[in-house]
Short mmCIF file of C-alpha atoms and ligand atoms in Angstrom, two decimals:
data_model
loop_
_atom_site.label_atom_id
_atom_site.label_comp_id
_atom_site.label_asym_id
_atom_site.label_seq_id
_atom_site.Cartn_x
_atom_site.Cartn_y
_atom_site.Cartn_z
CA UNK A 1 279.62 67.71 18.42
CA UNK A 2 276.92 65.15 19.09
CA UNK A 3 273.22 64.71 18.39
CA UNK A 4 270.89 64.59 21.24
CA UNK A 5 267.40 63.39 21.92
CA UNK A 6 265.00 65.73 23.39
CA UNK A 7 262.06 65.54 25.45
CA UNK A 8 259.88 65.19 22.27
CA UNK A 9 260.72 61.50 22.20
CA UNK A 10 258.88 60.95 25.34
CA UNK A 11 256.03 58.54 25.04
CA UNK A 12 256.43 58.66 21.27
CA UNK A 13 259.68 56.44 21.08
CA UNK A 14 258.83 55.41 17.33
CA UNK A 15 262.30 54.11 17.14
CA UNK A 16 262.56 54.85 13.18
CA UNK A 17 265.93 56.68 14.14
CA UNK A 18 267.53 53.59 15.33
CA UNK A 19 268.21 51.67 12.12
CA UNK A 20 269.70 54.85 10.52
CA UNK A 21 272.21 54.79 12.96
CA UNK A 22 275.49 53.20 11.81
CA UNK A 23 277.27 53.71 15.07
CA UNK A 24 274.47 51.94 17.35
CA UNK A 25 274.62 54.61 19.72
CA UNK A 26 270.78 54.80 20.75
CA UNK A 27 269.98 53.53 24.47
CA UNK A 28 266.51 52.67 25.46
CA UNK A 29 264.38 53.73 28.29
CA UNK A 30 261.03 52.93 29.38
CA UNK A 31 259.50 55.58 27.27
CA UNK A 32 262.39 57.52 25.42
CA UNK A 33 265.55 56.83 23.70
CA UNK A 34 268.81 58.76 24.18
CA UNK A 35 271.99 59.22 22.22
CA UNK A 36 275.71 58.21 23.54
CA UNK A 37 277.31 61.31 23.11
CA UNK A 38 280.90 59.83 22.81
CA UNK A 39 279.41 57.06 20.28
CA UNK A 40 277.56 59.45 18.06
CA UNK A 41 279.86 60.01 14.88
CA UNK A 42 277.80 63.22 14.17
CA UNK A 43 276.48 61.81 10.77
CA UNK A 44 272.91 63.11 11.21
CA UNK A 45 271.30 60.31 9.39
CA UNK A 46 268.87 59.88 12.39
CA UNK A 47 267.45 63.35 12.39
CA UNK A 48 264.87 63.27 9.49
CA UNK A 49 263.74 59.67 10.39
CA UNK A 50 262.30 61.18 13.62
CA UNK A 51 258.44 61.93 13.20
CA UNK A 52 258.37 63.60 16.57
CA UNK A 53 261.54 66.05 15.53
CA UNK A 54 263.12 64.84 18.75
CA UNK A 55 266.72 64.94 17.54
CA UNK A 56 268.87 68.09 17.33
CA UNK A 57 272.64 68.90 17.25
CA UNK A 58 274.32 69.92 20.26
CA UNK A 59 275.23 73.20 18.53
CA UNK A 60 271.46 73.93 18.71
CA UNK A 61 270.80 76.10 21.78
CA UNK A 62 267.61 74.07 22.41
CA UNK A 63 269.64 70.96 22.74
CA UNK A 64 271.88 72.02 25.53
CA UNK A 65 269.75 71.04 28.49
CA UNK A 66 269.14 67.58 27.38
CA UNK A 67 272.89 66.91 26.49
CA UNK A 68 273.65 65.79 30.13
CA UNK A 69 270.35 63.68 30.19
CA UNK A 70 271.55 61.65 27.17
CA UNK A 71 274.91 61.30 28.74
CA UNK A 72 273.72 60.05 31.85
CA UNK A 73 271.00 57.46 30.54
CA UNK A 74 273.11 56.12 27.69
CA UNK A 75 275.48 54.64 30.27
CA UNK A 76 272.67 53.28 32.31
CA UNK A 77 270.01 52.26 29.56
CA UNK A 78 270.33 49.28 27.35
CA UNK A 79 271.60 49.47 23.99
CA UNK A 80 268.86 49.32 21.07
CA UNK A 81 270.01 48.51 17.39
CA UNK A 82 266.67 47.72 15.63
CA UNK A 83 263.23 49.22 15.19
CA UNK A 84 260.48 48.05 17.47
CA UNK A 85 256.79 48.63 17.11
CA UNK A 86 255.71 51.73 18.91
CA UNK A 87 252.71 52.01 21.01
CA UNK A 88 249.40 52.66 19.51
CA UNK A 89 249.05 56.00 21.38
CA UNK A 90 252.43 57.30 20.26
CA UNK A 91 251.18 59.47 17.50
CA UNK A 92 248.89 61.10 20.26
CA UNK A 93 251.99 62.58 22.01
CA UNK A 94 253.80 64.10 19.31
CA UNK A 95 252.23 67.57 19.67
CA UNK A 96 252.37 67.39 23.37
CA UNK A 97 254.88 70.04 24.84
CA UNK A 98 256.73 70.02 28.12
CA UNK A 99 256.82 66.19 28.62
CA UNK A 100 259.76 65.84 30.57
CA UNK A 101 258.22 67.24 33.91
CA UNK A 102 255.60 64.85 34.17
CA UNK A 103 256.19 61.76 31.91
CA UNK A 104 259.99 61.17 31.81
CA UNK A 105 260.87 57.96 33.18
CA UNK A 106 264.11 56.71 34.65
CA UNK A 107 263.52 53.24 34.09
CA UNK A 108 265.36 51.29 31.44
CA UNK A 109 263.25 49.47 28.56
CA UNK A 110 261.76 46.20 29.89
CA UNK A 111 262.06 43.37 27.30
FE1 F3S B 201 262.23 59.11 19.68
FE2 F3S B 201 261.98 60.14 17.28
FE3 F3S B 201 263.50 58.11 17.64
S1 F3S B 201 260.16 59.90 18.69
S2 F3S B 201 262.56 56.85 19.19
S3 F3S B 201 263.82 60.08 18.55
S4 F3S B 201 262.29 58.38 15.88
#
């Protein structure tokens, strides 16, 4: 089992989940995070930290379609181990549905 980040993270990227992770298994894209499925120790500590409710266990049927995306980009994007300031507009994106189609970015975080 692992936890996965779903499209609810896109353009929110609050990063509140990152300091909760004792396994440092979050990876950062331009506008979303993912979890490395093999590094996640299944503690679930990140889940309630996310204001966007973006993190689900892979046992949840809604998580399945995001598992492959987490696996793929966790091996491409850089590791993130601390909370970063989120965009001023992040709150505006919490309630937006279906963000993947039009707002997902394959680019890694630029820092
Ligand atoms: Fe994304 Fe939620 Fe973490 S919006 S960065 S999964 S706190």
